[in-house]
GROMACS .gro file of C-alpha atoms in nm:
model
  352
    1MET     CA    1  -9.578   1.482   3.183
    2ASN     CA    2  -9.350   1.650   2.917
    3GLU     CA    3  -8.995   1.807   2.925
    4LEU     CA    4  -9.149   2.147   2.973
    5GLU     CA    5  -9.337   2.026   3.355
    6LEU     CA    6  -8.987   1.846   3.413
    7LEU     CA    7  -8.707   2.082   3.340
    8GLY     CA    8  -8.848   2.385   3.242
    9PRO     CA    9  -8.764   2.677   2.980
   10ARG     CA   10  -8.405   2.676   2.837
   11ALA     CA   11  -8.226   3.014   2.894
   12TYR     CA   12  -8.067   3.103   2.562
   13GLY     CA   13  -8.370   3.048   2.315
   14GLU     CA   14  -8.492   2.809   2.127
   15PRO     CA   15  -8.237   2.527   2.029
   16ILE     CA   16  -8.010   2.610   1.714
   17GLY     CA   17  -8.035   2.261   1.521
   18ARG     CA   18  -8.082   1.879   1.547
   19ALA     CA   19  -7.846   1.606   1.618
   20GLN     CA   20  -7.802   1.268   1.790
   21LEU     CA   21  -7.638   1.134   2.104
   22LYS     CA   22  -7.530   0.809   2.154
   23ALA     CA   23  -7.593   0.679   1.854
   24THR     CA   24  -7.268   0.496   1.951
   25ALA     CA   25  -7.167   0.390   2.308
   26GLU     CA   26  -6.893   0.630   2.224
   27ASP     CA   27  -7.108   0.896   2.113
   28PHE     CA   28  -7.111   0.969   2.566
   29GLN     CA   29  -6.795   0.926   2.748
   30VAL     CA   30  -6.813   1.010   3.107
   31ASP     CA   31  -6.500   0.985   3.369
   32GLU     CA   32  -6.549   0.961   3.702
   33VAL     CA   33  -6.298   1.243   3.834
   34LEU     CA   34  -6.221   1.109   4.221
   35ASP     CA   35  -5.930   1.328   4.358
   36ILE     CA   36  -5.855   1.043   4.662
   37PRO     CA   37  -5.475   0.921   4.671
   38LEU     CA   38  -5.502   0.530   4.746
   39ALA     CA   39  -5.318   0.349   5.008
   40GLY     CA   40  -5.173   0.079   4.844
   41GLU     CA   41  -5.277  -0.108   5.186
   42GLY     CA   42  -5.599  -0.221   5.363
   43GLU     CA   43  -5.920  -0.393   5.384
   44HIS     CA   44  -6.100  -0.215   5.064
   45LEU     CA   45  -5.960  -0.376   4.682
   46TRP     CA   46  -6.071  -0.045   4.494
   47LEU     CA   47  -6.106  -0.090   4.051
   48TRP     CA   48  -6.093   0.183   3.799
   49VAL     CA   49  -6.312   0.005   3.552
   50GLU     CA   50  -6.442   0.052   3.153
   51LYS     CA   51  -6.817  -0.057   3.114
   52ARG     CA   52  -6.975  -0.019   2.845
   53GLU     CA   53  -7.334  -0.040   2.736
   54LEU     CA   54  -7.367  -0.116   3.091
   55ASN     CA   55  -7.574   0.009   3.433
   56THR     CA   56  -7.372   0.072   3.754
   57GLU     CA   57  -7.569  -0.148   3.996
   58GLU     CA   58  -7.531  -0.463   3.709
   59ALA     CA   59  -7.184  -0.409   3.723
   60ALA     CA   60  -7.125  -0.424   4.109
   61ARG     CA   61  -7.384  -0.801   4.073
   62ARG     CA   62  -7.093  -0.915   3.821
   63ILE     CA   63  -6.789  -0.801   4.031
   64ALA     CA   64  -6.941  -0.936   4.346
   65ARG     CA   65  -6.987  -1.268   4.188
   66ALA     CA   66  -6.643  -1.302   4.069
   67ALA     CA   67  -6.555  -1.221   4.363
   68GLY     CA   68  -6.717  -1.461   4.576
   69VAL     CA   69  -6.884  -1.204   4.770
   70PRO     CA   70  -7.261  -1.016   4.881
   71LEU     CA   71  -7.337  -0.714   4.676
   72ARG     CA   72  -7.324  -0.547   4.957
   73VAL     CA   73  -6.973  -0.493   5.011
   74VAL     CA   74  -6.874  -0.384   4.674
   75SER     CA   75  -6.909   0.017   4.666
   76TYR     CA   76  -6.918   0.293   4.427
   77ALA     CA   77  -6.947   0.664   4.393
   78GLY     CA   78  -7.224   0.729   4.154
   79LEU     CA   79  -7.456   0.566   3.919
   80LYS     CA   80  -7.371   0.588   3.528
   81ASP     CA   81  -7.531   0.643   3.189
   82ARG     CA   82  -7.595   0.252   3.080
   83GLN     CA   83  -7.614   0.376   2.688
   84ALA     CA   84  -7.228   0.518   2.710
   85LEU     CA   85  -6.927   0.430   2.793
   86THR     CA   86  -6.770   0.503   3.104
   87ARG     CA   87  -6.478   0.466   3.355
   88GLN     CA   88  -6.589   0.495   3.740
   89TRP     CA   89  -6.429   0.335   4.069
   90PHE     CA   90  -6.568   0.028   4.277
   91SER     CA   91  -6.478  -0.071   4.600
   92LEU     CA   92  -6.498  -0.445   4.726
   93HIS     CA   93  -6.479  -0.465   5.118
   94LEU     CA   94  -6.217  -0.835   5.148
   95PRO     CA   95  -6.078  -0.799   5.567
   96GLY     CA   96  -5.796  -1.067   5.567
   97LYS     CA   97  -5.856  -1.166   5.228
   98ALA     CA   98  -5.606  -1.208   4.899
   99ASP     CA   99  -5.725  -1.083   4.541
  100PRO     CA  100  -5.933  -1.236   4.411
  101ASP     CA  101  -5.941  -1.357   4.031
  102LEU     CA  102  -6.191  -1.127   3.880
  103ALA     CA  103  -6.146  -1.242   3.470
  104SER     CA  104  -6.534  -1.398   3.482
  105ALA     CA  105  -6.690  -1.016   3.531
  106GLU     CA  106  -6.489  -0.936   3.231
  107ASN     CA  107  -6.594  -0.958   2.858
  108PRO     CA  108  -6.646  -0.609   2.591
  109SER     CA  109  -6.869  -0.505   2.831
  110LEU     CA  110  -6.681  -0.474   3.125
  111ARG     CA  111  -6.273  -0.408   3.190
  112ILE     CA  112  -6.118  -0.382   3.500
  113LEU     CA  113  -5.846  -0.140   3.381
  114LYS     CA  114  -5.697  -0.097   3.698
  115SER     CA  115  -5.686  -0.194   4.136
  116ALA     CA  116  -5.517  -0.096   4.430
  117ARG     CA  117  -5.562  -0.101   4.780
  118HIS     CA  118  -5.727   0.107   5.018
  119LYS     CA  119  -5.803   0.158   5.376
  120ARG     CA  120  -6.139   0.306   5.347
  121LYS     CA  121  -6.471   0.220   5.121
  122LEU     CA  122  -6.524   0.425   4.863
  123GLN     CA  123  -6.826   0.604   4.988
  124ARG     CA  124  -7.121   0.747   4.747
  125GLY     CA  125  -7.059   1.109   4.642
  126ALA     CA  126  -6.678   1.052   4.679
  127HIS     CA  127  -6.589   1.163   4.325
  128SER     CA  128  -6.586   1.586   4.253
  129ALA     CA  129  -6.672   1.567   3.888
  130ASN     CA  130  -6.725   1.372   3.610
  131GLY     CA  131  -6.549   1.449   3.214
  132PHE     CA  132  -6.758   1.384   2.935
  133ILE     CA  133  -6.642   1.360   2.575
  134LEU     CA  134  -6.989   1.398   2.367
  135ARG     CA  135  -7.057   1.345   2.005
  136LEU     CA  136  -7.351   1.500   1.847
  137THR     CA  137  -7.402   1.280   1.516
  138ARG     CA  138  -7.667   1.385   1.191
  139LEU     CA  139  -7.609   1.743   1.295
  140GLU     CA  140  -7.747   2.006   1.072
  141ALA     CA  141  -7.743   2.340   1.236
  142ASP     CA  142  -7.573   2.656   1.141
  143ARG     CA  143  -7.253   2.661   1.214
  144ASP     CA  144  -7.224   3.041   1.354
  145ALA     CA  145  -7.580   3.028   1.570
  146LEU     CA  146  -7.398   2.764   1.729
  147GLU     CA  147  -7.015   2.914   1.779
  148GLY     CA  148  -7.276   3.193   1.955
  149ARG     CA  149  -7.426   2.941   2.196
  150LEU     CA  150  -7.141   2.780   2.233
  151GLN     CA  151  -6.955   3.057   2.309
  152ALA     CA  152  -7.256   3.213   2.588
  153ILE     CA  153  -7.253   2.928   2.768
  154ALA     CA  154  -6.929   2.893   2.847
  155ALA     CA  155  -6.890   3.207   2.939
  156GLY     CA  156  -7.251   3.231   3.152
  157GLY     CA  157  -7.295   2.861   3.263
  158ILE     CA  158  -7.617   2.701   3.175
  159PRO     CA  159  -7.919   2.626   3.437
  160ASN     CA  160  -7.801   2.367   3.698
  161TYR     CA  161  -8.175   2.154   3.537
  162PHE     CA  162  -8.155   1.769   3.679
  163GLY     CA  163  -8.234   1.596   3.346
  164LEU     CA  164  -8.493   1.390   3.218
  165GLN     CA  165  -8.346   1.009   3.310
  166ARG     CA  166  -8.389   1.114   3.667
  167PHE     CA  167  -8.722   1.177   3.603
  168GLY     CA  168  -8.857   0.805   3.398
  169HIS     CA  169  -9.030   0.744   3.119
  170GLY     CA  170  -9.264   0.999   3.074
  171GLY     CA  171  -9.226   1.148   3.437
  172GLY     CA  172  -9.296   0.795   3.561
  173ASN     CA  173  -9.073   0.859   3.877
  174VAL     CA  174  -9.267   1.191   3.977
  175ILE     CA  175  -9.604   1.053   3.871
  176ASP     CA  176  -9.526   0.749   4.093
  177ALA     CA  177  -9.395   0.959   4.394
  178ARG     CA  178  -9.679   1.159   4.415
  179ALA     CA  179  -9.898   0.862   4.494
  180PHE     CA  180  -9.669   0.733   4.751
  181ALA     CA  181  -9.670   1.084   4.899
  182GLU     CA  182 -10.069   1.043   4.918
  183ARG     CA  183 -10.085   0.765   5.067
  184ARG     CA  184  -9.790   0.876   5.312
  185GLU     CA  185  -9.575   0.571   5.207
  186LEU     CA  186  -9.233   0.425   5.121
  187PRO     CA  187  -9.137   0.151   4.881
  188VAL     CA  188  -9.033  -0.127   5.038
  189GLN     CA  189  -8.743  -0.186   4.841
  190ARG     CA  190  -8.430   0.001   4.891
  191ASN     CA  191  -8.403   0.115   4.464
  192LEU     CA  192  -8.701   0.170   4.391
  193ARG     CA  193  -8.768   0.429   4.759
  194SER     CA  194  -8.426   0.590   4.665
  195ARG     CA  195  -8.551   0.650   4.332
  196LEU     CA  196  -8.897   0.743   4.363
  197LEU     CA  197  -8.742   0.984   4.651
  198SER     CA  198  -8.451   1.170   4.457
  199ALA     CA  199  -8.702   1.217   4.127
  200GLY     CA  200  -8.944   1.374   4.365
  201ARG     CA  201  -8.660   1.662   4.521
  202SER     CA  202  -8.508   1.683   4.179
  203PHE     CA  203  -8.888   1.807   4.024
  204LEU     CA  204  -8.950   2.033   4.256
  205PHE     CA  205  -8.579   2.201   4.266
  206ASN     CA  206  -8.647   2.175   3.837
  207ARG     CA  207  -8.960   2.358   3.936
  208VAL     CA  208  -8.807   2.684   4.137
  209LEU     CA  209  -8.536   2.644   3.883
  210ALA     CA  210  -8.748   2.719   3.609
  211GLU     CA  211  -8.907   3.010   3.787
  212ARG     CA  212  -8.575   3.186   3.812
  213VAL     CA  213  -8.467   3.121   3.387
  214ALA     CA  214  -8.827   3.249   3.342
  215ASP     CA  215  -8.763   3.611   3.545
  216GLY     CA  216  -8.384   3.608   3.434
  217THR     CA  217  -8.251   3.552   3.789
  218TRP     CA  218  -8.099   3.253   3.762
  219GLN     CA  219  -7.720   3.403   3.747
  220GLN     CA  220  -7.796   3.719   3.988
  221ALA     CA  221  -7.827   3.683   4.359
  222CYS     CA  222  -8.113   3.880   4.507
  223VAL     CA  223  -8.122   3.931   4.875
  224GLY     CA  224  -8.224   3.685   5.066
  225ASP     CA  225  -8.112   3.368   4.833
  226LEU     CA  226  -7.899   3.145   4.944
  227LEU     CA  227  -7.547   3.110   4.775
  228ALA     CA  228  -7.276   2.855   4.740
  229PHE     CA  229  -6.945   2.792   4.566
  230THR     CA  230  -6.938   2.531   4.276
  231ASP     CA  231  -6.770   2.239   4.456
  232SER     CA  232  -6.906   2.321   4.853
  233ARG     CA  233  -7.225   2.187   5.058
  234SER     CA  234  -7.211   2.527   5.270
  235PHE     CA  235  -7.419   2.812   5.246
  236PHE     CA  236  -7.471   3.125   5.348
  237ALA     CA  237  -7.701   3.416   5.315
  238ALA     CA  238  -7.720   3.746   5.089
  239GLY     CA  239  -7.776   4.045   5.215
  240GLU     CA  240  -7.659   4.297   4.994
  241ALA     CA  241  -7.230   4.339   4.996
  242GLU     CA  242  -7.285   3.921   4.902
  243CYS     CA  243  -7.523   4.023   4.556
  244SER     CA  244  -7.223   4.233   4.448
  245ASP     CA  245  -6.952   3.971   4.561
  246PRO     CA  246  -6.744   3.994   4.241
  247ARG     CA  247  -6.655   3.601   4.206
  248LEU     CA  248  -7.073   3.571   4.066
  249ALA     CA  249  -6.957   3.713   3.804
  250GLN     CA  250  -6.670   3.477   3.788
  251LEU     CA  251  -6.882   3.153   3.806
  252ASP     CA  252  -6.712   3.038   4.115
  253LEU     CA  253  -7.083   3.130   4.369
  254HIS     CA  254  -7.427   3.065   4.263
  255PRO     CA  255  -7.769   3.103   4.434
  256THR     CA  256  -7.916   2.827   4.510
  257GLY     CA  257  -8.240   2.614   4.502
  258PRO     CA  258  -8.401   2.348   4.793
  259LEU     CA  259  -8.354   1.992   4.799
  260TRP     CA  260  -8.659   1.949   4.995
  261GLY     CA  261  -8.661   1.770   5.311
  262THR     CA  262  -8.691   1.843   5.692
  263GLY     CA  263  -8.586   2.114   5.842
  264GLU     CA  264  -8.660   2.493   5.735
  265SER     CA  265  -8.508   2.701   5.453
  266SER     CA  266  -8.324   3.000   5.583
  267ALA     CA  267  -8.414   3.139   5.213
  268ALA     CA  268  -8.564   3.518   5.256
  269GLY     CA  269  -8.747   3.791   5.050
  270SER     CA  270  -8.847   3.700   4.666
  271CYS     CA  271  -8.592   3.321   4.733
  272GLN     CA  272  -8.828   3.269   5.048
  273ILE     CA  273  -9.168   3.409   4.892
  274LEU     CA  274  -9.109   3.159   4.564
  275GLU     CA  275  -9.016   2.859   4.757
  276GLN     CA  276  -9.308   2.881   4.972
  277ARG     CA  277  -9.510   2.878   4.653
  278ILE     CA  278  -9.419   2.622   4.507
  279ALA     CA  279  -9.424   2.406   4.813
  280ALA     CA  280  -9.776   2.538   4.834
  281THR     CA  281  -9.866   2.341   4.459
  282GLU     CA  282  -9.737   1.999   4.598
  283PRO     CA  283  -9.798   2.007   5.016
  284ASP     CA  284  -9.815   1.591   4.983
  285LEU     CA  285  -9.430   1.551   4.812
  286CYS     CA  286  -9.325   1.815   5.061
  287ARG     CA  287  -9.413   1.636   5.326
  288TRP     CA  288  -9.364   1.302   5.243
  289LEU     CA  289  -8.980   1.400   5.143
  290ALA     CA  290  -9.028   1.565   5.521
  291GLU     CA  291  -9.104   1.235   5.687
  292ALA     CA  292  -8.892   0.991   5.495
  293GLY     CA  293  -8.580   1.173   5.699
  294LEU     CA  294  -8.385   1.347   5.394
  295ALA     CA  295  -8.248   1.706   5.507
  296HIS     CA  296  -8.300   2.019   5.385
  297GLU     CA  297  -8.008   2.048   5.132
  298ARG     CA  298  -7.948   2.364   4.864
  299ARG     CA  299  -7.810   2.319   4.554
  300ILE     CA  300  -7.685   2.588   4.302
  301LEU     CA  301  -7.884   2.680   4.023
  302ARG     CA  302  -7.585   2.798   3.768
  303LEU     CA  303  -7.358   2.528   3.674
  304PRO     CA  304  -7.038   2.664   3.552
  305ILE     CA  305  -6.897   2.394   3.253
  306GLY     CA  306  -6.574   2.390   3.312
  307GLY     CA  307  -6.304   2.319   3.008
  308LEU     CA  308  -6.617   2.320   2.751
  309THR     CA  309  -6.396   2.258   2.470
  310TRP     CA  310  -6.572   2.200   2.088
  311HIS     CA  311  -6.470   2.119   1.718
  312TYR     CA  312  -6.593   1.935   1.419
  313PRO     CA  313  -6.452   1.620   1.388
  314GLU     CA  314  -6.654   1.559   1.039
  315PRO     CA  315  -6.923   1.797   0.858
  316ASP     CA  316  -7.197   1.698   1.042
  317VAL     CA  317  -7.076   1.614   1.394
  318LEU     CA  318  -6.984   1.811   1.656
  319GLN     CA  319  -6.762   1.677   1.948
  320LEU     CA  320  -6.738   1.849   2.271
  321GLU     CA  321  -6.563   1.862   2.566
  322PHE     CA  322  -6.607   1.915   2.913
  323VAL     CA  323  -6.609   1.888   3.303
  324LEU     CA  324  -6.874   1.942   3.521
  325PRO     CA  325  -6.967   1.914   3.919
  326ALA     CA  326  -7.055   1.512   4.041
  327GLY     CA  327  -7.497   1.522   4.011
  328CYS     CA  328  -7.476   1.725   3.792
  329PHE     CA  329  -7.679   1.672   3.388
  330ALA     CA  330  -7.422   1.662   3.078
  331THR     CA  331  -7.765   1.587   2.875
  332ALA     CA  332  -7.876   2.027   3.064
  333VAL     CA  333  -7.570   2.142   2.804
  334VAL     CA  334  -7.682   1.973   2.478
  335ARG     CA  335  -8.006   2.082   2.594
  336GLU     CA  336  -7.895   2.454   2.520
  337LEU     CA  337  -7.715   2.384   2.182
  338VAL     CA  338  -7.996   2.141   1.996
  339ASP     CA  339  -8.285   1.915   1.987
  340LEU     CA  340  -8.220   1.547   2.010
  341LEU     CA  341  -8.328   1.306   1.704
  342PRO     CA  342  -8.417   0.976   1.846
  343ALA     CA  343  -8.183   0.693   1.687
  344GLY     CA  344  -8.308   0.618   1.347
  345GLN     CA  345  -8.564   0.905   1.313
  346THR     CA  346  -8.424   1.186   1.057
  347GLU     CA  347  -8.758   1.350   1.063
  348ASN     CA  348  -9.026   1.517   1.293
  349PRO     CA  349  -8.709   1.599   1.593
  350CYS     CA  350  -8.821   1.465   1.936
  351ALA     CA  351  -8.682   1.750   2.205
  352PHE     CA  352  -8.480   1.613   2.502
   0.00000   0.00000   0.00000
């Protein structure tokens, strides 16, 4: 499966140029934003961890080994990229136990920056946002055109596509999800099951969003749309009055697309017709997601870029800083700017 099948059209036209991302871990930095005041006491030890070229699951295993506890008592809010420098929270459930010596977990790829006790464990999805610092190196682009594109996405947001990393190499996760769906089976292994279910939902959402980008309605509310605020999981139906709500222009309120699961969508009008048409192209996948017990949810179609700033630390380096809601992809921002070169390549750039 190619990029266009997995994502969809760009909103702002062809890429301005090309560049490399993730030449080093420092070129892709992520800081989890967690608005939870820690009590300073309780059965749970929370850790603020810096990881370099290490995925979240392996970090959790190392922390569990060092603490001498089962992996199941280690929690985290979200998965972070391996090929990056990331800082995120973990928690360990330690009822009646003192803080363990975690020195054996630390090395250049993992550092524990601080720790604190709390009365509750860290839940998945508890973080409100992620802060990013991205460095695009080996940049080849017209700077004036790039400045115009950056200003446009700062003002108008971008399509909230799930990134290619959700789908595996060549869309392998989607291919596997379709195969399980056709057999009406679920993977036994929990991590694989979660990955394939997520890939299936994300693929269908991207299909809907791609259609809205193509017809120019991804930034607009249509009668029958279901609308949501940037940081809210609740939504409401759009009538004529809601379609002219000034918060749409302010990038506080957005149309949404479906995350398939059990239960009927309450979308109406052209929005309902589009969602039904996409579902009809993948009936096995839609049924599989519902039978897996996933609830029908909504995701905003438009992604506002919080606090977007940029500068050029070197003539061929563009540094971007911004904040995105949890579950949104920084690579979707880059995709509206440039094509990405694979590491070590200077010719025939590969689109990302």
